Coordinates of C-alpha atoms in Angstrom, one line a residue:
M1 CA -0.1 -0.2 -0.1
S2 CA 1.8 3.3 -1.1
P3 CA 1.4 6.0 1.3
P4 CA -0.8 9.2 0.5
A5 CA 1.1 12.0 -1.3
S6 CA 1.0 14.2 1.8
I7 CA -0.7 13.8 5.4
D8 CA 0.4 16.5 7.6
T9 CA -0.9 17.0 11.2
L10 CA -3.3 19.9 10.6
G11 CA -4.7 18.3 7.9
V12 CA -5.6 14.7 9.8
L13 CA -6.9 17.1 12.8
R14 CA -9.3 19.0 10.6
R15 CA -10.9 15.4 9.3
L16 CA -11.0 14.7 13.5
W17 CA -12.2 17.9 14.5
P18 CA -16.0 17.6 13.7
E19 CA -16.2 14.4 15.8
V20 CA -14.5 16.3 18.4
W21 CA -16.8 19.3 18.1
R22 CA -19.8 17.2 19.0
Y23 CA -18.5 17.0 22.4
R24 CA -17.6 21.0 22.6
W25 CA -18.3 21.5 26.3
R26 CA -16.2 18.6 27.2
V27 CA -13.4 20.2 25.2
G28 CA -13.9 23.6 26.8
V29 CA -14.1 22.5 30.3
A30 CA -10.8 20.4 29.4
L31 CA -8.8 23.4 28.1
A32 CA -9.7 25.7 31.2
L33 CA -8.5 23.0 33.3
L34 CA -5.4 23.0 31.0
V35 CA -4.8 26.7 31.3
A36 CA -5.3 26.7 35.1
G37 CA -2.8 23.5 35.5
K38 CA -0.4 25.6 33.4
L39 CA -0.9 29.0 35.6
A40 CA -0.4 26.4 38.7
A41 CA 2.9 25.2 37.0
I42 CA 4.2 28.8 36.5
G43 CA 3.1 29.8 40.1
V44 CA 5.3 27.2 41.6
P45 CA 8.5 28.8 41.0
I46 CA 7.2 32.2 41.3
V47 CA 6.2 31.5 44.9
L48 CA 9.4 29.4 45.6
K49 CA 11.4 32.4 44.6
H50 CA 9.7 34.7 47.2
L51 CA 9.8 32.0 49.9
V52 CA 13.7 31.8 49.1
D53 CA 14.2 35.7 49.3
A54 CA 11.8 35.9 52.5
L55 CA 14.2 33.1 54.1
D56 CA 17.4 34.7 53.3
I57 CA 17.7 36.4 56.6
T58 CA 18.9 35.3 60.2
P59 CA 16.2 32.4 60.9
R60 CA 13.4 33.5 63.0
P61 CA 10.5 31.2 63.5
L62 CA 7.9 33.8 63.6
L63 CA 8.9 35.3 60.5
I64 CA 8.7 31.8 58.6
P65 CA 6.1 33.0 55.7
L66 CA 3.4 30.5 56.2
A67 CA 1.2 31.9 53.9
L68 CA 4.1 31.3 51.0
L69 CA 4.4 28.2 52.2
L70 CA 0.6 27.3 51.7
A71 CA 1.0 28.7 48.6
Y72 CA 3.7 26.6 47.2
G73 CA 1.7 23.4 48.4
A74 CA -1.5 24.6 46.7
F75 CA 0.2 25.5 43.4
R76 CA 1.5 21.9 43.7
L77 CA -1.7 20.3 44.5
G78 CA -3.1 22.6 42.0
M79 CA -0.7 21.3 39.2
A80 CA -1.8 17.6 39.6
L81 CA -5.4 18.1 40.3
F82 CA -6.2 20.3 37.3
Q83 CA -4.2 17.7 35.2
E84 CA -6.0 14.9 36.3
L85 CA -9.5 16.3 36.1
R86 CA -8.8 17.6 32.5
Q87 CA -7.9 13.6 31.8
V88 CA -11.3 12.7 33.5
V89 CA -13.1 15.5 31.5
F90 CA -11.4 14.7 28.0
A91 CA -11.3 10.7 28.4
R92 CA -14.9 10.4 26.6
V93 CA -13.8 12.6 23.8
L94 CA -11.0 10.2 23.0
A95 CA -12.6 7.2 23.3
R96 CA -15.8 8.4 21.7
T97 CA -13.8 9.7 18.4
S98 CA -11.6 7.0 18.2
R99 CA -14.9 4.7 18.4
N100 CA -16.8 6.7 15.6
I101 CA -13.6 6.6 13.6
T102 CA -13.1 3.1 13.8
L103 CA -16.9 2.3 13.1
R104 CA -16.9 4.5 10.3
A105 CA -14.0 2.5 8.8
F106 CA -15.6 -0.8 9.9
E107 CA -19.0 0.3 8.2
H108 CA -17.0 1.8 4.7
L109 CA -15.3 -2.0 4.5
H110 CA -18.7 -3.5 4.1
R111 CA -19.6 -0.9 1.6
L112 CA -16.4 -1.7 -0.5
S113 CA -16.9 -4.1 -3.2
L114 CA -16.1 -7.7 -3.3
R115 CA -13.4 -7.0 -5.9
F116 CA -11.4 -4.8 -3.0
H117 CA -11.7 -7.4 -0.2
L118 CA -10.4 -10.4 -2.7
D119 CA -7.5 -8.1 -3.5
R120 CA -6.7 -7.5 0.4
R121 CA -5.3 -9.7 3.1
T122 CA -7.6 -9.6 6.2
G123 CA -5.1 -9.8 8.5
G124 CA -3.3 -6.5 7.3
V125 CA -6.5 -4.4 7.0
A126 CA -7.6 -5.6 10.7
R127 CA -3.9 -4.6 11.4
D128 CA -4.1 -0.8 10.0
I129 CA -7.8 -0.3 11.7
E130 CA -6.3 -1.4 15.1
R131 CA -3.3 1.1 14.8
G132 CA -5.5 3.6 13.5
M133 CA -8.0 3.3 16.2
T134 CA -5.1 3.9 18.8
A135 CA -3.5 6.6 16.9
T136 CA -6.8 8.4 16.6
S137 CA -7.1 9.1 20.0
D138 CA -3.4 9.7 21.0
L139 CA -3.1 12.0 18.0
L140 CA -5.9 14.5 19.6
D141 CA -4.3 13.7 23.2
W142 CA -0.9 14.8 21.9
T143 CA -1.5 17.5 20.2
I144 CA -4.5 19.7 21.8
Y145 CA -3.4 18.9 25.6
T146 CA 0.6 18.0 25.0
I147 CA 1.8 20.2 22.3
L148 CA -0.3 23.4 22.8
P149 CA 0.2 23.4 26.4
T150 CA 3.9 23.3 26.3
L151 CA 4.1 26.1 23.7
L152 CA 1.9 28.0 26.1
E153 CA 4.2 27.4 28.8
V154 CA 7.1 28.5 27.1
S155 CA 5.7 31.7 26.3
L156 CA 4.7 32.4 29.7
V157 CA 8.1 31.8 31.0
C158 CA 9.4 33.9 28.1
G159 CA 7.3 36.4 29.0
I160 CA 8.4 36.5 32.7
L161 CA 12.0 36.3 32.1
I162 CA 11.5 39.3 30.0
S163 CA 9.6 41.4 32.5
R164 CA 11.4 40.6 35.6
F165 CA 15.3 40.6 34.1
D166 CA 16.2 41.3 30.6
W167 CA 15.8 39.9 27.0
G168 CA 19.1 37.7 27.4
F169 CA 17.1 35.0 29.4
A170 CA 14.4 34.9 27.1
A171 CA 16.9 35.0 23.9
I172 CA 18.7 31.8 25.3
T173 CA 15.5 30.0 26.2
L174 CA 14.2 30.9 22.8
A175 CA 17.2 29.8 21.1
T176 CA 17.5 26.5 22.9
L177 CA 13.8 25.7 21.8
V178 CA 14.2 26.8 18.2
A179 CA 17.2 24.6 18.3
Y180 CA 15.7 21.5 20.0
I181 CA 12.6 21.5 17.7
G182 CA 14.7 22.4 14.7
F183 CA 17.1 19.2 15.4
T184 CA 14.0 17.2 16.4
F185 CA 11.8 17.7 13.4
S186 CA 15.1 17.2 11.0
I187 CA 16.0 14.0 12.9
T188 CA 12.7 12.5 13.3
E189 CA 11.8 13.0 9.3
W190 CA 15.0 11.1 8.6
R191 CA 14.3 8.4 10.9
M192 CA 10.7 7.9 9.7
R193 CA 11.9 5.9 6.4
Y194 CA 13.1 3.3 9.3
Y195 CA 9.7 3.4 11.7
R196 CA 7.3 3.0 8.5
A197 CA 9.7 0.4 7.3
A198 CA 9.1 -1.8 10.3
K199 CA 5.5 -1.2 10.4
T200 CA 5.1 -2.4 6.8
A201 CA 7.2 -5.6 8.1
D202 CA 5.0 -5.8 11.0
T203 CA 1.8 -5.9 9.0
E204 CA 2.8 -8.3 6.3
A205 CA 4.1 -10.7 9.1
N206 CA 0.4 -10.2 10.6
E207 CA -0.8 -11.0 7.1
C208 CA 1.3 -14.0 6.7
A209 CA 0.6 -15.6 10.2
V210 CA -3.7 -14.9 9.7
D211 CA -3.4 -16.4 6.1
S212 CA -1.3 -19.3 7.5
L213 CA -3.8 -19.9 10.6
L214 CA -7.1 -19.5 8.7
N215 CA -5.5 -22.4 6.2
Y216 CA -4.7 -24.6 9.2
E217 CA -5.9 -27.6 7.4
T218 CA -4.1 -26.9 4.2
V219 CA -0.8 -26.6 5.7
K220 CA -1.5 -29.9 7.7
Y221 CA -2.8 -31.6 4.3
F222 CA 0.4 -30.8 2.7
G223 CA 2.9 -31.0 5.8
N224 CA 4.1 -27.5 4.8
E225 CA 4.5 -26.2 8.4
A226 CA 8.4 -25.7 8.1
H227 CA 7.5 -23.7 4.9
E228 CA 5.0 -21.9 6.8
Q229 CA 7.5 -21.1 9.6
A230 CA 10.1 -20.0 7.0
R231 CA 7.8 -17.7 5.3
Y232 CA 7.0 -16.1 8.5
D233 CA 10.3 -15.6 9.8
A234 CA 11.1 -14.0 6.4
A235 CA 8.8 -11.6 7.4
L236 CA 9.7 -11.1 11.0
V237 CA 13.4 -10.8 9.7
R238 CA 12.2 -7.6 7.8
Y239 CA 10.7 -6.6 10.8
E240 CA 13.8 -7.0 13.0
E241 CA 16.1 -5.1 10.7
A242 CA 14.0 -2.5 10.3
T243 CA 13.4 -2.1 14.3
V244 CA 17.0 -2.5 14.9
K245 CA 17.3 0.6 12.7
S246 CA 14.5 2.5 14.1
M247 CA 16.1 2.2 17.5
K248 CA 19.7 3.0 16.3
T249 CA 18.2 6.2 14.9
L250 CA 16.5 7.0 18.1
A251 CA 19.4 7.1 20.2
V252 CA 21.0 9.5 17.9
L253 CA 18.0 11.4 18.2
N254 CA 18.1 11.4 22.2
V255 CA 21.7 12.1 22.6
G256 CA 21.4 15.3 20.5
Q257 CA 18.3 16.5 22.0
A258 CA 19.9 16.0 25.6
T259 CA 23.0 18.0 24.6
I260 CA 20.9 20.9 23.3
V261 CA 19.1 21.0 26.9
A262 CA 22.1 20.7 28.5
L263 CA 23.8 23.5 26.6
G264 CA 20.6 25.8 27.5
L265 CA 20.7 25.2 31.1
T266 CA 24.1 25.6 31.2
L267 CA 24.2 29.3 29.7
L268 CA 21.1 30.3 31.5
L269 CA 22.5 29.5 35.0
W270 CA 25.7 31.1 34.1
R271 CA 23.8 34.6 33.2
S272 CA 21.8 34.5 36.3
A273 CA 24.8 33.5 38.7
Q274 CA 26.3 36.5 37.0
G275 CA 23.4 38.5 37.8
V276 CA 23.6 37.6 41.6
I277 CA 27.3 38.3 41.8
A278 CA 26.7 41.6 40.3
G279 CA 24.2 42.1 42.7
N280 CA 21.2 42.6 40.1
M281 CA 19.7 39.6 41.0
T282 CA 18.6 37.9 44.2
I283 CA 19.1 34.4 45.3
G284 CA 15.5 33.8 45.0
D285 CA 16.0 35.2 41.0
F286 CA 18.9 32.5 40.7
V287 CA 16.3 29.7 41.9
L288 CA 13.3 31.2 40.1
V289 CA 15.5 30.8 36.7
N290 CA 16.9 27.4 37.7
A291 CA 13.5 26.3 38.7
F292 CA 12.1 27.7 35.5
L293 CA 14.6 25.8 33.2
L294 CA 14.1 22.4 35.2
Q295 CA 10.4 23.2 34.4
L296 CA 10.9 23.5 31.0
A297 CA 13.6 20.6 30.3
A298 CA 10.7 18.2 30.9
P299 CA 8.1 19.3 28.3
L300 CA 10.9 19.8 25.9
N301 CA 12.2 16.3 26.1
Y302 CA 8.3 15.3 26.5
L303 CA 7.9 17.4 23.2
G304 CA 10.6 15.6 21.5
M305 CA 9.1 12.3 22.3
V306 CA 5.5 13.3 21.5
Y307 CA 6.5 14.7 18.0
R308 CA 7.9 11.6 17.3
E309 CA 4.7 9.7 18.5
V310 CA 2.7 12.2 16.4
K311 CA 5.0 11.3 13.4
Q312 CA 4.6 8.0 14.3
G313 CA 1.0 8.1 14.9
L314 CA 0.4 9.9 11.5
I315 CA 1.9 6.9 9.8
N316 CA -0.6 4.5 11.4
I317 CA -3.8 6.9 10.8
E318 CA -2.8 7.5 7.2
R319 CA -3.6 3.9 6.5
L320 CA -7.1 4.2 8.1
F321 CA -7.6 7.0 6.4
E322 CA -6.7 5.5 3.0
L323 CA -9.5 2.6 3.6
L324 CA -12.0 5.4 4.3
A325 CA -10.9 7.2 1.1
E326 CA -11.0 3.8 -0.7
G327 CA -13.6 4.5 -3.7
R328 CA -16.8 2.2 -3.9
E329 CA -16.7 0.7 -6.9
V330 CA -20.4 -0.4 -6.5
D331 CA -22.5 2.2 -4.8
D332 CA -25.8 3.3 -4.8
A333 CA -26.9 5.7 -7.4
P334 CA -27.8 9.4 -6.1
A335 CA -31.6 8.9 -6.8
A336 CA -31.6 5.1 -5.6
V337 CA -34.8 4.1 -4.3
P338 CA -35.7 0.9 -2.7
L339 CA -36.7 -2.0 -4.4
A340 CA -40.7 -2.5 -5.0
M341 CA -41.0 -5.9 -4.7
R342 CA -44.2 -7.2 -6.7
E343 CA -44.3 -10.3 -8.2
G344 CA -40.5 -11.2 -8.6
E345 CA -39.7 -11.6 -12.2
I346 CA -35.6 -11.3 -12.9
R347 CA -34.3 -11.0 -16.2
F348 CA -30.6 -10.7 -17.4
E349 CA -30.6 -8.6 -20.5
H350 CA -28.2 -9.2 -23.1
V351 CA -25.7 -8.9 -19.7
E352 CA -21.9 -8.5 -20.7
F353 CA -19.1 -8.8 -17.8
G354 CA -15.7 -9.5 -17.2
Y355 CA -13.8 -9.4 -13.8
Q356 CA -10.7 -7.8 -15.8
S357 CA -11.5 -5.4 -18.8
E358 CA -9.7 -7.6 -20.8
R359 CA -11.2 -10.8 -20.2
T360 CA -14.8 -11.1 -20.4
I361 CA -16.6 -14.0 -18.6
L362 CA -20.3 -13.5 -19.6
H363 CA -21.3 -12.7 -23.2
D364 CA -25.0 -11.5 -24.1
I365 CA -26.7 -13.5 -21.4
D366 CA -30.2 -13.2 -21.7
L367 CA -32.7 -15.1 -19.9
C368 CA -35.6 -14.6 -17.7
I369 CA -36.9 -16.0 -14.4
P370 CA -40.9 -15.7 -14.6
A371 CA -42.3 -14.9 -10.9
G372 CA -42.6 -17.8 -9.2
H373 CA -40.8 -20.2 -11.1
T374 CA -37.2 -22.2 -10.9
V375 CA -34.6 -21.8 -13.6
A376 CA -31.5 -23.7 -13.4
V377 CA -28.1 -22.8 -14.6
V378 CA -25.5 -25.5 -15.6
G379 CA -22.7 -26.0 -17.4
T380 CA -18.7 -27.0 -16.8
T381 CA -16.5 -25.4 -14.2
G382 CA -15.5 -21.9 -15.2
A383 CA -18.5 -21.5 -17.5
G384 CA -19.8 -18.1 -15.6
K385 CA -22.4 -19.9 -13.2
S386 CA -21.8 -18.6 -9.9
T387 CA -21.2 -14.7 -11.6
L388 CA -24.8 -14.7 -12.3
A389 CA -25.6 -15.1 -8.5
R390 CA -22.8 -12.3 -8.0
L391 CA -24.3 -9.8 -10.3
L392 CA -27.6 -10.4 -9.3
F393 CA -26.8 -9.5 -5.6
R394 CA -24.7 -6.5 -7.1
F395 CA -21.5 -7.4 -5.7
Y396 CA -20.4 -6.0 -9.2
D397 CA -22.0 -4.1 -11.7
V398 CA -22.6 -5.3 -15.3
S399 CA -20.3 -3.8 -18.1
G400 CA -22.9 -4.2 -20.6
G401 CA -26.7 -4.8 -21.0
R402 CA -28.6 -4.8 -17.7
I403 CA -30.5 -6.8 -14.8
T404 CA -34.2 -6.2 -13.7
I405 CA -36.7 -7.6 -10.9
D406 CA -40.3 -6.5 -12.1
G407 CA -38.5 -4.1 -14.6
Q408 CA -36.3 -2.2 -12.1
D409 CA -33.1 -2.1 -13.3
I410 CA -30.8 -3.1 -9.8
R411 CA -28.3 -0.5 -10.5
E412 CA -31.3 1.8 -9.6
V413 CA -32.6 0.5 -6.4
T414 CA -30.6 0.6 -3.0
Q415 CA -28.6 -2.0 -2.4
A416 CA -30.0 -2.8 1.2
S417 CA -33.3 -3.6 -0.4
L418 CA -31.8 -5.6 -3.1
R419 CA -29.9 -8.0 -1.1
A420 CA -33.0 -8.3 1.6
A421 CA -34.8 -9.4 -0.9
I422 CA -32.6 -12.2 -1.9
G423 CA -31.5 -15.2 0.1
I424 CA -28.7 -17.5 -0.9
V425 CA -27.4 -21.2 0.0
P426 CA -23.6 -20.9 -1.2
Q427 CA -21.4 -23.8 -2.4
D428 CA -18.9 -22.9 0.0
T429 CA -20.4 -22.1 3.5
V430 CA -18.4 -19.9 5.7
L431 CA -19.6 -19.8 9.2
F432 CA -19.0 -17.2 12.2
N433 CA -17.0 -18.5 14.8
D434 CA -19.9 -18.5 17.4
T435 CA -22.6 -20.8 18.2
I436 CA -24.9 -22.5 15.8
Y437 CA -28.0 -20.6 17.0
Y438 CA -26.1 -17.4 16.4
N439 CA -25.5 -18.4 12.8
I440 CA -28.8 -19.5 12.0
A441 CA -30.3 -16.6 13.7
Y442 CA -28.0 -14.5 11.4
G443 CA -30.4 -14.8 8.7
R444 CA -32.9 -13.0 10.6
P445 CA -31.3 -11.5 14.2
T446 CA -35.0 -10.3 15.3
A447 CA -36.3 -14.1 14.8
S448 CA -37.6 -15.4 17.8
R449 CA -36.1 -18.6 19.4
D450 CA -39.0 -20.7 18.1
E451 CA -38.6 -19.3 14.4
V452 CA -34.8 -20.4 14.4
I453 CA -35.8 -24.0 15.6
A454 CA -38.5 -24.1 13.1
A455 CA -35.6 -22.9 10.6
A456 CA -33.4 -25.5 11.5
R457 CA -36.3 -28.5 11.4
A458 CA -36.8 -27.4 8.0
A459 CA -33.3 -27.9 7.3
H460 CA -33.2 -31.1 8.6
I461 CA -30.7 -30.2 11.3
H462 CA -32.5 -29.7 14.4
D463 CA -32.1 -33.2 15.4
F464 CA -28.4 -33.0 15.0
I465 CA -28.2 -29.9 17.1
E466 CA -30.3 -31.6 19.8
S467 CA -27.9 -34.6 20.0
L468 CA -24.7 -31.8 20.7
P469 CA -23.7 -31.4 24.5
H470 CA -24.7 -27.7 24.4
G471 CA -27.7 -27.9 21.9
Y472 CA -27.8 -24.8 20.0
D473 CA -25.1 -23.0 22.2
S474 CA -22.7 -25.2 20.3
N475 CA -19.6 -23.5 18.9
V476 CA -18.9 -23.6 15.6
G477 CA -15.2 -23.0 15.3
E478 CA -13.2 -20.7 13.2
R479 CA -15.2 -20.9 9.9
G480 CA -17.1 -23.5 11.0
L481 CA -14.5 -26.1 10.8
K482 CA -15.9 -27.8 13.9
L483 CA -18.8 -28.8 11.6
S484 CA -18.7 -31.1 8.6
G485 CA -19.4 -29.9 5.1
G486 CA -22.9 -31.2 5.2
E487 CA -23.9 -29.8 8.4
K488 CA -22.9 -26.5 7.5
Q489 CA -24.5 -26.4 4.5
R490 CA -27.5 -27.2 6.4
V491 CA -26.9 -24.6 8.8
A492 CA -26.8 -22.3 5.8
I493 CA -30.0 -24.0 4.5
A494 CA -31.8 -23.1 7.8
R495 CA -30.3 -19.3 7.8
T496 CA -31.8 -18.8 4.5
L497 CA -35.1 -20.1 5.2
L498 CA -35.2 -17.8 8.4
K499 CA -34.5 -15.0 6.3
Q500 CA -37.8 -15.5 4.2
P501 CA -36.4 -14.1 1.0
S502 CA -38.7 -13.2 -1.7
I503 CA -36.0 -14.3 -4.4
L504 CA -33.8 -17.5 -3.7
I505 CA -30.6 -18.7 -5.2
F506 CA -29.3 -22.2 -4.4
D507 CA -25.6 -22.5 -5.4
E508 CA -24.7 -26.0 -5.4
A509 CA -27.0 -26.1 -2.4
T510 CA -26.5 -29.6 -1.6
S511 CA -23.1 -30.6 -2.8
A512 CA -21.8 -31.4 0.7
L513 CA -24.8 -33.7 1.4
D514 CA -25.0 -37.4 1.2
T515 CA -27.4 -38.8 -1.2
R516 CA -30.6 -39.8 1.5
T517 CA -30.1 -36.1 3.0
E518 CA -29.8 -34.5 -0.4
K519 CA -33.2 -36.3 -1.5
T520 CA -34.5 -35.1 1.4
I521 CA -33.4 -31.5 1.4
Q522 CA -34.2 -31.4 -2.5
H523 CA -37.9 -31.9 -1.6
E524 CA -37.8 -29.4 1.1
L525 CA -36.2 -26.9 -1.0
A526 CA -38.9 -27.5 -3.4
E527 CA -41.3 -26.6 -1.1
I528 CA -39.4 -23.5 0.1
A529 CA -38.9 -22.3 -3.7
R530 CA -42.6 -22.9 -4.3
G531 CA -43.9 -19.2 -5.1
R532 CA -40.4 -17.7 -5.1
S533 CA -38.2 -17.0 -8.2
T534 CA -35.4 -19.3 -7.8
L535 CA -32.1 -19.3 -9.6
V536 CA -30.4 -22.7 -9.3
I537 CA -26.9 -23.0 -10.0
A538 CA -26.2 -26.4 -10.1
H539 CA -23.2 -29.1 -11.4
R540 CA -25.2 -32.3 -10.4
L541 CA -27.8 -32.4 -13.0
S542 CA -30.1 -34.8 -10.9
T543 CA -30.9 -32.1 -8.6
I544 CA -32.4 -29.9 -11.3
V545 CA -34.4 -32.4 -13.2
H546 CA -37.7 -30.7 -12.1
A547 CA -36.6 -27.1 -13.0
D548 CA -39.0 -25.1 -15.0
Q549 CA -36.3 -24.2 -17.3
I550 CA -32.9 -25.2 -17.3
I551 CA -30.1 -22.9 -18.9
V552 CA -26.7 -24.4 -20.2
I553 CA -23.8 -22.0 -20.4
E554 CA -20.5 -22.7 -22.0
H555 CA -17.4 -20.2 -22.0
G556 CA -20.0 -17.5 -20.8
R557 CA -22.2 -18.1 -23.6
I558 CA -25.7 -19.7 -23.4
V559 CA -25.6 -22.3 -25.9
E560 CA -29.2 -24.3 -24.7
R561 CA -32.2 -23.7 -22.7
G562 CA -35.4 -25.6 -21.9
S563 CA -36.7 -28.4 -20.0
H564 CA -35.2 -31.5 -18.8
Q565 CA -36.9 -33.6 -21.1
Q566 CA -36.9 -31.2 -24.0
L567 CA -32.8 -31.0 -23.5
L568 CA -32.3 -34.9 -23.4
T569 CA -34.4 -35.3 -26.5
D570 CA -32.3 -32.4 -28.5
G571 CA -29.3 -34.6 -27.6
G572 CA -27.3 -31.4 -27.6
R573 CA -24.6 -30.5 -24.5
Y574 CA -27.0 -30.9 -21.5
A575 CA -27.9 -34.4 -23.1
Q576 CA -23.9 -35.2 -23.3
L577 CA -23.5 -33.8 -19.7
W578 CA -26.2 -36.1 -18.3
Q579 CA -25.0 -39.2 -20.1
L580 CA -21.6 -38.2 -18.4
Q581 CA -23.0 -38.0 -14.7
Q582 CA -25.3 -41.2 -15.2
R583 CA -22.5 -43.1 -16.3
G584 CA -20.2 -41.9 -13.3
G585 CA -23.3 -42.6 -10.9
R586 CA -23.2 -46.2 -12.1
D587 CA -19.5 -46.5 -11.9
A588 CA -19.4 -45.4 -8.5
A589 CA -22.5 -47.8 -7.6
V590 CA -20.4 -50.4 -9.2
A591 CA -17.3 -50.1 -7.2
A592 CA -19.3 -49.7 -4.3
D593 CA -20.9 -52.9 -4.6
E594 CA -17.6 -54.4 -5.4
T595 CA -16.2 -53.2 -2.2
V596 CA -18.9 -54.3 -0.1
Q597 CA -18.7 -58.0 -1.7
A598 CA -15.1 -58.0 -1.0

């Protein structure tokens, strides 16, 4: 992922400000507490100066300025109290802003096209969101309540030094500050390349680990644990090298900053010592200058660290903003309206489509699924059958022609209403790492428990679920790996039944079921499809013999259409496929009989 041309702190803050402004009263109170804390911090050295001057006489207990002692303690307490109160007041702003930005990114990812998600690694995207969430709150806290207060404190100190003494003290302080900031900025910019490389390598390592663990079974099938470890270690080596370089350059930065601060402190103390010797300054003045310098030294060091963190945070948050800026390949039209479902007639009108512009998958597809009818699409692997389902769901937009439902072009209706009207049982069923109940209820989260159980009964999986130790509360594991292929497919069928869609798509819906269960489910699916417009994508021709119409696709083109009996009579491509599958079924049966006899 290439970084944006330029992302600066002010630009990021401008994008975050609308979120922060929602809590303007909290921001205002926090700023007031911040100013109060800084004034208390400035008051401490001033009170200390007067206290020292008052004590620079023959000690007499009755003359000890108790008021100054109490004021000193009050200012010290005020510094800590106002700081903590500010954090308490502003904590909600930081947490809520970070939450809103992250939620927006999560929502945006769900709005992006399927193509985007197929091109990205889940682990990398998840890590970018995680880092961006942390960086959002940190960036606000550092800039608004660390950098600005430090500059305020420096300004107040310089003003006091000029008003009480002469411009020389302020000049040394400002020169030290300018040299410190200039050095910090230049060195930090130089070392950012190493930090960026470290984060990129960290993301790559995370992508590699997640990818490998998600494909745990495949790794085991081929015994490639050593290969996966080597691949992961290669990413970790890149991360290690980038991290070491980042730490080395950090040492250079820290030593340089310490040198500049030490020189500034030495010059100011020398100047104040001269003033005391010359009689122009009191011991209290010397203590005041020393206290101011020590008080500024800590923020200066902290300011350097904060600048580094801000720059590093910008690198993290820029990835989150890149995700937010990712264009939607498929978006609702400005005048999109909800789909008005009437009868449910579906038409593919001279549809052309290709996943890449240079390679067309579907050529002049023209078919109609009348309301309440079942149309099956068959063909060899790669013919473009499943692409029809993706286009109907509008995961992609057609490059030619159009798709309509009850005469409405699906590009002119809202995607939410379109997908709410369609239910699908996919060939590759992936479940959430949650309970069986959750995965079935996902079809309609507002459904009652009785409705969920009824859907499970209709999918002939209720008895199996009840046989489990935890019943419907049994966890299915990552991507449903604790269930067999047939069990997962029946959960998917139950989930779709619960959705109660007006249009159904069965994409090899029974491919993972045994013959007996398949026949039972097929009968149930036929009952479910009654009165609904249904698109069946099938490889096993025996599952679609009762379809109202069968479409045969070869190389993205419709080569035949008709009923099962008509196509067999025509003796074309469908008849050839039927014969091949029938012969394959007989051979399998013979082989099974021979195995039993043996």
